[in-house]
Amino acid sequence: MTIKPRHLRNMASGIKRYELRKTRPMRVDDDRCHVLLCVSGGGGDIVAEFTMDRYVDLTRADPMEIARLACITAAEAEGYRRKGRGKLYGWGVKDFRM
């Protein structure tokens, strides 16, 4: 999964609890999955990882709530939702490691 550097920093500090995605996880074993992170424009090297222990459908959620969970602005949340054809999911971040 590719991620912007600012989101990586927010995950590392523990304030970003959900990673926003336009799709829900395809396969989750035992209600968890291991996610590897690469920095956008960073050449594809794996720089961090986390366990996704839950996901929530944020398709109909208020943009302010999405912003709070994902450490972004409400405008960014709404813009990202539009890019996903209206679908938006929050992947729960647990056991973050760099």
mmCIF file of C-alpha atoms in Angstrom, residues 17-96:
data_model
loop_
_atom_site.group_PDB
_atom_site.id
_atom_site.type_symbol
_atom_site.label_atom_id
_atom_site.label_comp_id
_atom_site.label_asym_id
_atom_site.label_seq_id
_atom_site.Cartn_x
_atom_site.Cartn_y
_atom_site.Cartn_z
ATOM 1 C CA ARG A 17 -6.024 5.506 13.850
ATOM 2 C CA TYR A 18 -7.453 4.712 10.407
ATOM 3 C CA GLU A 19 -5.969 4.607 6.924
ATOM 4 C CA LEU A 20 -8.534 5.648 4.306
ATOM 5 C CA ARG A 21 -8.980 3.438 1.272
ATOM 6 C CA LYS A 22 -11.460 3.419 -1.610
ATOM 7 C CA THR A 23 -11.858 -0.341 -1.264
ATOM 8 C CA ARG A 24 -12.512 -2.666 1.622
ATOM 9 C CA PRO A 25 -9.945 -5.368 2.378
ATOM 10 C CA MET A 26 -10.282 -8.248 -0.073
ATOM 11 C CA ARG A 27 -9.252 -10.992 2.324
ATOM 12 C CA VAL A 28 -8.967 -10.836 6.055
ATOM 13 C CA ASP A 29 -7.768 -13.916 7.967
ATOM 14 C CA ASP A 30 -9.002 -14.092 11.547
ATOM 15 C CA ASP A 31 -10.371 -10.535 11.205
ATOM 16 C CA ARG A 32 -6.831 -9.191 10.684
ATOM 17 C CA CYS A 33 -4.379 -8.616 7.895
ATOM 18 C CA HIS A 34 -0.779 -7.472 7.708
ATOM 19 C CA VAL A 35 -0.253 -4.297 5.632
ATOM 20 C CA LEU A 36 3.096 -3.207 4.179
ATOM 21 C CA LEU A 37 3.609 0.495 3.451
ATOM 22 C CA CYS A 38 5.654 2.249 0.781
ATOM 23 C CA VAL A 39 6.083 6.034 0.630
ATOM 24 C CA SER A 40 4.536 7.792 -2.392
ATOM 25 C CA GLY A 41 7.290 8.558 -4.889
ATOM 26 C CA GLY A 42 9.800 6.639 -2.808
ATOM 27 C CA GLY A 43 10.743 3.962 -5.313
ATOM 28 C CA GLY A 44 8.631 1.173 -3.858
ATOM 29 C CA ASP A 45 10.751 0.295 -0.829
ATOM 30 C CA ILE A 46 8.807 -1.011 2.146
ATOM 31 C CA VAL A 47 9.248 1.505 4.970
ATOM 32 C CA ALA A 48 6.659 0.442 7.552
ATOM 33 C CA GLU A 49 3.920 -2.026 8.373
ATOM 34 C CA PHE A 50 0.831 -2.361 10.509
ATOM 35 C CA THR A 51 -1.842 -4.858 11.397
ATOM 36 C CA MET A 52 -5.329 -4.011 10.198
ATOM 37 C CA ASP A 53 -7.485 -5.362 13.005
ATOM 38 C CA ARG A 54 -10.787 -3.888 11.829
ATOM 39 C CA TYR A 55 -12.289 -1.846 9.032
ATOM 40 C CA VAL A 56 -15.271 0.459 8.934
ATOM 41 C CA ASP A 57 -17.468 1.532 6.049
ATOM 42 C CA LEU A 58 -17.227 5.329 5.986
ATOM 43 C CA THR A 59 -19.195 5.757 2.762
ATOM 44 C CA ARG A 60 -22.019 7.607 4.500
ATOM 45 C CA ALA A 61 -19.997 9.054 7.376
ATOM 46 C CA ASP A 62 -19.806 12.774 8.067
ATOM 47 C CA PRO A 63 -16.638 14.304 6.552
ATOM 48 C CA MET A 64 -15.718 15.796 9.942
ATOM 49 C CA GLU A 65 -15.794 12.331 11.544
ATOM 50 C CA ILE A 66 -13.661 10.925 8.733
ATOM 51 C CA ALA A 67 -11.215 13.813 9.146
ATOM 52 C CA ARG A 68 -10.917 13.133 12.882
ATOM 53 C CA LEU A 69 -10.251 9.411 12.408
ATOM 54 C CA ALA A 70 -7.770 9.789 9.554
ATOM 55 C CA CYS A 71 -5.965 13.035 10.499
ATOM 56 C CA ILE A 72 -6.987 14.911 7.357
ATOM 57 C CA THR A 73 -9.267 17.854 6.617
ATOM 58 C CA ALA A 74 -12.977 17.405 5.916
ATOM 59 C CA ALA A 75 -12.376 18.717 2.381
ATOM 60 C CA GLU A 76 -9.669 16.086 1.816
ATOM 61 C CA ALA A 77 -12.017 13.377 3.111
ATOM 62 C CA GLU A 78 -14.797 14.447 0.755
ATOM 63 C CA GLY A 79 -12.415 14.695 -2.205
ATOM 64 C CA TYR A 80 -11.042 11.225 -1.552
ATOM 65 C CA ARG A 81 -14.569 9.809 -1.237
ATOM 66 C CA ARG A 82 -15.468 11.282 -4.652
ATOM 67 C CA LYS A 83 -12.406 9.601 -6.209
ATOM 68 C CA GLY A 84 -13.653 6.249 -4.892
ATOM 69 C CA ARG A 85 -17.011 6.546 -6.653
ATOM 70 C CA GLY A 86 -18.551 7.430 -3.305
ATOM 71 C CA LYS A 87 -17.110 4.440 -1.425
ATOM 72 C CA LEU A 88 -14.749 4.958 1.482
ATOM 73 C CA TYR A 89 -13.369 2.597 4.111
ATOM 74 C CA GLY A 90 -11.235 3.114 7.187
ATOM 75 C CA TRP A 91 -8.653 0.404 7.835
ATOM 76 C CA GLY A 92 -7.834 0.258 11.558
ATOM 77 C CA VAL A 93 -4.138 0.772 12.339
ATOM 78 C CA LYS A 94 -2.678 -1.424 15.074
ATOM 79 C CA ASP A 95 0.897 -2.501 15.913
ATOM 80 C CA PHE A 96 2.512 0.076 13.623
#
